[in-house]
Coordinates of C-alpha atoms in Angstrom, one line a residue:
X300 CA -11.7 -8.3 -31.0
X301 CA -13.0 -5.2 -32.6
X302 CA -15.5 -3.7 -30.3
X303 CA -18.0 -2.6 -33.1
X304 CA -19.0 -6.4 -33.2
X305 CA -20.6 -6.3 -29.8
X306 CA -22.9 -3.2 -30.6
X307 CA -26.7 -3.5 -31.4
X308 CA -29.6 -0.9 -31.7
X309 CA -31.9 -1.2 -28.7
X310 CA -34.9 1.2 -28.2
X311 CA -35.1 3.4 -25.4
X312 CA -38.5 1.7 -24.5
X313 CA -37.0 -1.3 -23.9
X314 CA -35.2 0.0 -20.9
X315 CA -36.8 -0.9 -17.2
X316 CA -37.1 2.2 -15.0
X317 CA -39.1 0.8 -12.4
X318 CA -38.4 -3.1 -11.2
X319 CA -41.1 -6.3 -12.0
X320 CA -43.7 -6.6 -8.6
X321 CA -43.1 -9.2 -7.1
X322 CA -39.6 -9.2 -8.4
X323 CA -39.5 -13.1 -9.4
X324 CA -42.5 -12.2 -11.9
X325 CA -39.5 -10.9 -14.1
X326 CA -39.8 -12.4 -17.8
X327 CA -36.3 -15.1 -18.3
X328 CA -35.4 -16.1 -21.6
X329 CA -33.7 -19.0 -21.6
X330 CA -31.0 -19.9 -23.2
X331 CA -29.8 -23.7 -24.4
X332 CA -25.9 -24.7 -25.9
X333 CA -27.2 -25.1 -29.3
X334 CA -28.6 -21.8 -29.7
X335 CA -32.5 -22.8 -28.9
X336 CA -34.6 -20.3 -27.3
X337 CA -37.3 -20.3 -24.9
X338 CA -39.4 -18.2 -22.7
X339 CA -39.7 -18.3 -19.3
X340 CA -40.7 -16.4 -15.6
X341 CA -37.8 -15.9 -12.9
X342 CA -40.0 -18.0 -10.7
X343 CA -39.3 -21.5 -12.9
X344 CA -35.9 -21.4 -12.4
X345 CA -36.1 -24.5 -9.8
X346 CA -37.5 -26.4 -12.5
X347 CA -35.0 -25.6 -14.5
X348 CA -32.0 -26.8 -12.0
X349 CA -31.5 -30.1 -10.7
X350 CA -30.9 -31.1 -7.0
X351 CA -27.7 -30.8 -6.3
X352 CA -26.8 -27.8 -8.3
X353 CA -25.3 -24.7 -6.7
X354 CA -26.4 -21.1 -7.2
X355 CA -24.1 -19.0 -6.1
X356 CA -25.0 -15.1 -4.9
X357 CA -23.4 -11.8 -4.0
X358 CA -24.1 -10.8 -1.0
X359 CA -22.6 -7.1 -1.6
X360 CA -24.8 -3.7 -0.1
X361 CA -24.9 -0.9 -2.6
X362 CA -23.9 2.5 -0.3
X363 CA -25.7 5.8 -0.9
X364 CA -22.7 6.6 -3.0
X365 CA -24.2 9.7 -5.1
X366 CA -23.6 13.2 -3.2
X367 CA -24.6 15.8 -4.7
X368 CA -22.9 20.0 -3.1
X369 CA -20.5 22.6 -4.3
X370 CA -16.9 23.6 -5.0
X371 CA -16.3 26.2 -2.0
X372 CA -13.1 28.5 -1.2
X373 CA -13.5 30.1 -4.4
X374 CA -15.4 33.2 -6.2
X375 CA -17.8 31.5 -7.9
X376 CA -19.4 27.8 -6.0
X377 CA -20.6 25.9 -9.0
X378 CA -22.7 22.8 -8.3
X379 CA -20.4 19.2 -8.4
X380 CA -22.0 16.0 -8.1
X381 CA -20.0 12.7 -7.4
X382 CA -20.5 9.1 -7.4
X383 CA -18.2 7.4 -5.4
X384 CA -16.2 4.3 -7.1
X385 CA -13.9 3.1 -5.0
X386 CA -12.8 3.2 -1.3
X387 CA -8.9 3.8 -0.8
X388 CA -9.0 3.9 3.0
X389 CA -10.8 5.3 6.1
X390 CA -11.1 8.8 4.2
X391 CA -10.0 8.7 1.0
X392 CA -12.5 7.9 -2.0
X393 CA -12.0 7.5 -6.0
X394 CA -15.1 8.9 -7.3
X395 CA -16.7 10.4 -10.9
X396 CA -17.0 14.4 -10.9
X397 CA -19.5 15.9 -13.1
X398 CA -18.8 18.7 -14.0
X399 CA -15.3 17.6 -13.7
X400 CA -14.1 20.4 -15.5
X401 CA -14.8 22.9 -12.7
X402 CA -12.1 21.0 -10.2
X403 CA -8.5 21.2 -9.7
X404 CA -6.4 19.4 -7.2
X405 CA -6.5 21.5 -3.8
X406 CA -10.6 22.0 -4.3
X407 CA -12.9 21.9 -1.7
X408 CA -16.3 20.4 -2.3
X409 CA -18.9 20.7 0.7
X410 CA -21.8 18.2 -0.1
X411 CA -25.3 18.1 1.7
X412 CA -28.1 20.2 2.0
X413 CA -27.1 22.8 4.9
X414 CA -30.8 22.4 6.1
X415 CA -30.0 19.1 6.9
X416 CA -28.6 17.8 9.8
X417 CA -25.6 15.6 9.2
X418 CA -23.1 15.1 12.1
X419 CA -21.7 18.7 11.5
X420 CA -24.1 19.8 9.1
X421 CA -22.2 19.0 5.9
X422 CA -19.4 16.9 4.6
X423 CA -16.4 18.3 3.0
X424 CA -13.8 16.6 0.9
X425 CA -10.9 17.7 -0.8
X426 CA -10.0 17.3 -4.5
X427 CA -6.5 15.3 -3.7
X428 CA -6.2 14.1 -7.5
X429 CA -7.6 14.6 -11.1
X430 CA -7.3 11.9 -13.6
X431 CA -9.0 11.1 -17.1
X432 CA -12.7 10.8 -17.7
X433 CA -13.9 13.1 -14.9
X434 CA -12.1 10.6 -12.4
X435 CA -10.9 12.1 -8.9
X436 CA -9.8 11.2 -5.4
X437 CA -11.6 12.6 -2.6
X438 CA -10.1 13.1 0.9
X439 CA -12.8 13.6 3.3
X440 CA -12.7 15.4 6.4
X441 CA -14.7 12.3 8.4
X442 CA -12.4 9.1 9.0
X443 CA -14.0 5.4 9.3
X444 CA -17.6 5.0 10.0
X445 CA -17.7 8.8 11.1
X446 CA -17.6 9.0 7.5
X447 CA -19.7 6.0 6.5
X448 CA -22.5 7.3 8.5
X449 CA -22.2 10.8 6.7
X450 CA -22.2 9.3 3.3
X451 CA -25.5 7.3 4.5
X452 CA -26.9 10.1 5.2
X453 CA -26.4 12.5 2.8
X454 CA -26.0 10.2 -0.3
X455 CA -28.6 8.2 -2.2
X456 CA -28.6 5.3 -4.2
X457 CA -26.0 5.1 -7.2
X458 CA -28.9 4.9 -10.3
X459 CA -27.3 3.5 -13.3
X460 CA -27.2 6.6 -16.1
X461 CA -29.5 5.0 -18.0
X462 CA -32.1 5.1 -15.1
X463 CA -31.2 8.6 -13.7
X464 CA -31.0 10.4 -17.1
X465 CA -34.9 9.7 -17.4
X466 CA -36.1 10.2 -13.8
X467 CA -34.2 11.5 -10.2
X468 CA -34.0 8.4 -7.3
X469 CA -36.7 8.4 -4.9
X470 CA -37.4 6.4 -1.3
X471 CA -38.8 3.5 -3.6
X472 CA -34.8 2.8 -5.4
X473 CA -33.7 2.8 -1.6
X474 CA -35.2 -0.8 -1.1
X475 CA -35.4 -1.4 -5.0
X476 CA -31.8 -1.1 -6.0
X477 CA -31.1 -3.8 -3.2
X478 CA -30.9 -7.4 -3.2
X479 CA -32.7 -9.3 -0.4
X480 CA -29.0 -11.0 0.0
X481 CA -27.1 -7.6 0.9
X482 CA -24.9 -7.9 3.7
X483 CA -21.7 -6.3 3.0
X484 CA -21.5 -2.5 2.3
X485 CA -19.4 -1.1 -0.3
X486 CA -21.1 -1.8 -3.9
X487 CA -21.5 1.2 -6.0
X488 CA -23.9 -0.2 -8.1
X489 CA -26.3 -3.2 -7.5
X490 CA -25.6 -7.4 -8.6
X491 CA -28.5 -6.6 -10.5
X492 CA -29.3 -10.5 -11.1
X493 CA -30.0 -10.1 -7.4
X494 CA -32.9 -8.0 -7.5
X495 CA -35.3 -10.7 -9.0
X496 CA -34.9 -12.8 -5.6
X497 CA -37.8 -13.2 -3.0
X498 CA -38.3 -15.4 -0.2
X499 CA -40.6 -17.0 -2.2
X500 CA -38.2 -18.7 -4.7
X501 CA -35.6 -18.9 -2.5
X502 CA -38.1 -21.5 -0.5
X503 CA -38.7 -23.4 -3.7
X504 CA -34.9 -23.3 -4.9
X505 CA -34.0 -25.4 -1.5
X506 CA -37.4 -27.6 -1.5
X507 CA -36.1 -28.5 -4.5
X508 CA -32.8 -29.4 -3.0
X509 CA -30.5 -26.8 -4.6
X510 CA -27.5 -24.8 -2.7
X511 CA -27.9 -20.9 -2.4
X512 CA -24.1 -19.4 -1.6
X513 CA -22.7 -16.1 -0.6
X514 CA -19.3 -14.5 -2.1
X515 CA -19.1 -11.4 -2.4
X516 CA -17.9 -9.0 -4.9
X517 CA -18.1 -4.9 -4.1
X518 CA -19.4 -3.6 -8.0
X519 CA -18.3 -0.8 -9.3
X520 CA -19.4 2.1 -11.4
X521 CA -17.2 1.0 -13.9
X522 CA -19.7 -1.7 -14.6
X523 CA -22.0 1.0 -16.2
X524 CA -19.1 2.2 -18.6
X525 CA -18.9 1.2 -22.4
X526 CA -15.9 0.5 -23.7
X527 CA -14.4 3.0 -26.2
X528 CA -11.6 1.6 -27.2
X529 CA -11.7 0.2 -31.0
X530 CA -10.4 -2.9 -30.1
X531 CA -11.4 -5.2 -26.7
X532 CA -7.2 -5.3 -26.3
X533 CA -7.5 -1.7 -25.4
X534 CA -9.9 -1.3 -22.8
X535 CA -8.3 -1.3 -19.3
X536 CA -11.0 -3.1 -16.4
X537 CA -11.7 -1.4 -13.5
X538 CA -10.5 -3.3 -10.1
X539 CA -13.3 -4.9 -7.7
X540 CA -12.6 -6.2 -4.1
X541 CA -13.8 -9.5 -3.6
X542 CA -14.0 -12.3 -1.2
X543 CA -14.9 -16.2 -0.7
X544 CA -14.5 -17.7 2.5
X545 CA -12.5 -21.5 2.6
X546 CA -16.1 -22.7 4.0
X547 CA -18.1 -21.5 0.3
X548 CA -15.1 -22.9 -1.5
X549 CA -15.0 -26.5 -0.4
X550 CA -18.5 -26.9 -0.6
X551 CA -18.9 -25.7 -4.1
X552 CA -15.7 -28.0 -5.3
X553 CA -18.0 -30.9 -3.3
X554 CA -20.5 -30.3 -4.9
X555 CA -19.3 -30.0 -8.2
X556 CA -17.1 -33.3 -7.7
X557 CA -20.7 -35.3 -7.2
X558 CA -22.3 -33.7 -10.5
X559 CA -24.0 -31.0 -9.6
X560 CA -22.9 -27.7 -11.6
X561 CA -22.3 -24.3 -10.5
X562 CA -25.0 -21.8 -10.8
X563 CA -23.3 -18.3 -10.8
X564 CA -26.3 -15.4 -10.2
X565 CA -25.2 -12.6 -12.1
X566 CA -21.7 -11.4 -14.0
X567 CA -20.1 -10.2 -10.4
X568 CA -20.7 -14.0 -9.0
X569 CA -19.3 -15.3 -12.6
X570 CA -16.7 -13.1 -12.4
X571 CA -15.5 -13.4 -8.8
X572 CA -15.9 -17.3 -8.9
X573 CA -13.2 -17.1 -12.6
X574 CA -11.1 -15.4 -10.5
X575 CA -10.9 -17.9 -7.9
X576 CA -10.5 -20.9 -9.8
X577 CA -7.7 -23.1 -11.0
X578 CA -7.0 -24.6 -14.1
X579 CA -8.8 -27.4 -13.3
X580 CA -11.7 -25.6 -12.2
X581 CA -11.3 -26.0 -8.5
X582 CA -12.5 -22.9 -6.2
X583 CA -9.9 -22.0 -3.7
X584 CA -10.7 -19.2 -1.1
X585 CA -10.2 -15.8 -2.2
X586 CA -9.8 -12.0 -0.7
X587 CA -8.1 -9.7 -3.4
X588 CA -8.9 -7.4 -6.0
X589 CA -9.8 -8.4 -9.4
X590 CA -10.2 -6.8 -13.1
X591 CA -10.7 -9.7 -14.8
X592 CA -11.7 -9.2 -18.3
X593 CA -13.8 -11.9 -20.1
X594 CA -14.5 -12.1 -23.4
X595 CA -15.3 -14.7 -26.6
X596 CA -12.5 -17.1 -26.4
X597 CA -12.3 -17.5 -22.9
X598 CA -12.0 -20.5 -21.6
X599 CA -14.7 -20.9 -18.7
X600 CA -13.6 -23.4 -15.7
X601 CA -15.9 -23.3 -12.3
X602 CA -19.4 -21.8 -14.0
X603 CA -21.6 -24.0 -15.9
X604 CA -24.7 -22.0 -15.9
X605 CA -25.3 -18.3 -16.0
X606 CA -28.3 -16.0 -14.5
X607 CA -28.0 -12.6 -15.4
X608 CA -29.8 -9.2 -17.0
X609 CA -29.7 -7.9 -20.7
X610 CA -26.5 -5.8 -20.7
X611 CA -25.1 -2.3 -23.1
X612 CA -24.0 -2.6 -26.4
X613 CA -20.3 -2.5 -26.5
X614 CA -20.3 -3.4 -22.4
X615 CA -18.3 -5.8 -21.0
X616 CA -20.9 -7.8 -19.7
X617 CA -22.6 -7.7 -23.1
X618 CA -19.0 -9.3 -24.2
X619 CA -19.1 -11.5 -21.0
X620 CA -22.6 -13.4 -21.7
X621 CA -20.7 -13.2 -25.7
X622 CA -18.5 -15.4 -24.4
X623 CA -20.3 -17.9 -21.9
X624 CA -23.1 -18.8 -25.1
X625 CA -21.3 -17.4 -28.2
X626 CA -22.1 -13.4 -30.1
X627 CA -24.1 -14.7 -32.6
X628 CA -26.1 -16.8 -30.1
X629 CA -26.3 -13.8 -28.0
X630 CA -27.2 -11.4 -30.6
X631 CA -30.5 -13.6 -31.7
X632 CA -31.7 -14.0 -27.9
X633 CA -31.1 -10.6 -27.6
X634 CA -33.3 -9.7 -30.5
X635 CA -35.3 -12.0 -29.9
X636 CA -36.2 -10.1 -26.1
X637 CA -36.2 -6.7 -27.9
X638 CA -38.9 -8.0 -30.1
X639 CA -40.6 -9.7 -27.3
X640 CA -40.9 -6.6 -25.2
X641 CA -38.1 -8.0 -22.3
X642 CA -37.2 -5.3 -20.6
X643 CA -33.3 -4.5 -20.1
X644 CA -30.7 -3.5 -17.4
X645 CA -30.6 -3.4 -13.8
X646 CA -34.1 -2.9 -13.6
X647 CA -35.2 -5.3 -16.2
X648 CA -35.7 -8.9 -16.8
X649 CA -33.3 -12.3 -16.9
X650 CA -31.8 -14.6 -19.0
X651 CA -30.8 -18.1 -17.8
X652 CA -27.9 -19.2 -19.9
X653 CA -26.5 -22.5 -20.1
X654 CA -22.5 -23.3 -21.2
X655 CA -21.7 -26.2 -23.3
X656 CA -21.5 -29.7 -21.5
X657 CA -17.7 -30.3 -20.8
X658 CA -15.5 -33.2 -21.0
X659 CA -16.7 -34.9 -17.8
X660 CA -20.2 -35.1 -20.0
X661 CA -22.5 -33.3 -17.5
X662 CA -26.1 -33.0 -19.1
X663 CA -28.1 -30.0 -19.4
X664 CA -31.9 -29.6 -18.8
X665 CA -33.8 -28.9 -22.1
X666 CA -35.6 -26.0 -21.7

């Protein structure tokens, strides 16, 4: 599909840089099969499940993976900063290099402050490769949670563009840009469906006698990325580690087999749980990589309901939630938030959206 038709004019004021207090108070718009519209608060969502249905959560810990030092080893140092993107092993990292243009394979960038004490005082990692789009791999001089540690320390949280373009990460985005499910370090970037949980609703979701799942799915930066390509045929996904135990799987297909649906909580869970499925919509245990790429004509088969944010034009989560309820559905609840001052991306509001009933007839809850 031509990517054009996923692009829409938002206005910059629409764009959360500071997360809802307490995070459930988050506007949801709802979102119905046939198109009809309603609004909502994060904290309804049990009344608008069922007992029986499953939500199912990541449970993925966003690292402090933006460093910030200096090329060294050279005549001039110019400043390099680098969000990591992907671990390779116990030293090696694929990251994004800004200003990429100053690097060459064989560099030496030192990050940290020298003031600061870090194991050895600083971290150094050589430039090992140099691909497209300011993409490089990073061989550090720490190994295994040597390294871990240094990146904790020296790092801070991975704000999406959008965020840190309009204000620098503070102490406040260390607890904010974290899910109270986060478990399992390596995300880049937060499930950002996630952030509207409290122990609050998370009470009321099981008093009302609904499953709450972990799988987990470690995002990456690519998440943030549009896709430039004219066509959706030409955009290549970037690959995401992922895992569900045997345990999660059997009793989501249980649960599903007695009528209750699957709940996915957020795009990672969605995606993740696709990837895991059979044909016939059957979970089976998973532990691999995946780049699946979904968009309108996709054929949906373990998630019958979807919580997420409101996504980039031309993204492929804007294309994703394009697929689950339809574009042009999509593109009215979408202006419809923009007029009704929703607030967009990680930090922003929810929409709950609900698929089509399938051929086994499951019903959905009017809104």
């Amino acid at each position: 599909m031509r990517t054009d038709l996923f692009d829409f004019e938002l206005p910059a004021s629409s764009i959360a840089l500071r997360p809802a207090s307490p995070r459930d108070s988050a506007q949801m718009l709802t979102v119905q099969p046939d198109g009809a519209l309603a609004d909502r608060v994060v904290a309804d969502l049990p009344l608008m499940l069922r007992p029986g249905d499953q939500l199912v959560v990541n449970d993925t810990k966003v690292i402090a993976a933006q460093l910030k030092g200096r090329r060294i080893g050279r005549e001039t140092e110019p400043k390099i900063d680098a969000t990591l993107i992907k671990r390779l092993d116990g030293s090696r990292w694929q990251a994004l290099a800004k200003p990429a243009k100053k690097l060459s394979p064989g560099d030496v960038i030192r990050f940290g402050n020298e003031g600061k004490v870090c194991l050895l005082g600083h971290l150094d990692a050589q430039v090992e490769h140099k691909g497209d789009d300011g993409e490089v791999t990073l061989s550090f001089s720490f190994h295994g949670p040597t390294l871990d540690s240094a990146i904790a320390d020296l790092g801070s949280p991975p704000l999406p563009p959008y965020i840190a373009s309009k204000r620098a990460p503070d102490e406040r985005d260390e607890a904010d840009y974290q899910t109270m499910f986060a478990a399992n370090e390596g995300a880049v970037a937060a499930p950002t469906a996630g952030l509207h949980f409290t122990e609050a609703l998370e009470a009321a979701l099981r008093a009302r006698g609904i499953g709450i799942h972990r799988i987990t799915l470690h995002v990456g930066a690519g998440t943030f990325l549009p896709v430039k390509a004219e066509d959706t045929a030409g955009h290549k996904m970037h690959s995401e580690w992922g895992t569900i135990s045997r345990e999660t799987a059997d009793a989501l297909n249980a649960a599903r087999a007695a009528g209750g649906r699957i709940v996915a909580v957020g795009t990672t869970s969605l995606r993740l749980l696709e990837s895991a499925a059979a044909e016939d919509g059957t979970i089976g245990p998973f532990a691999d990589e995946t780049a699946i790429f979904i968009t309108p004509g996709y054929r949906f088969r373990a998630v019958d309901i979807l919580m997420t944010n409101f996504h980039l034009p031309r993204s492929t989560l804007f294309m994703l939630v394009s697929a689950f309820s339809g574009l042009d559905t999509m593109k009215r609840a979408y202006a419809h938030a923009i007029a009704g001052g929703y607030r967009f991306y990680s930090y922003g509001d929810a929409c709950l959206l609900f698929r089509a009933p399938d051929k086994l007839g499951r019903e959905l809850i009017p809104a």
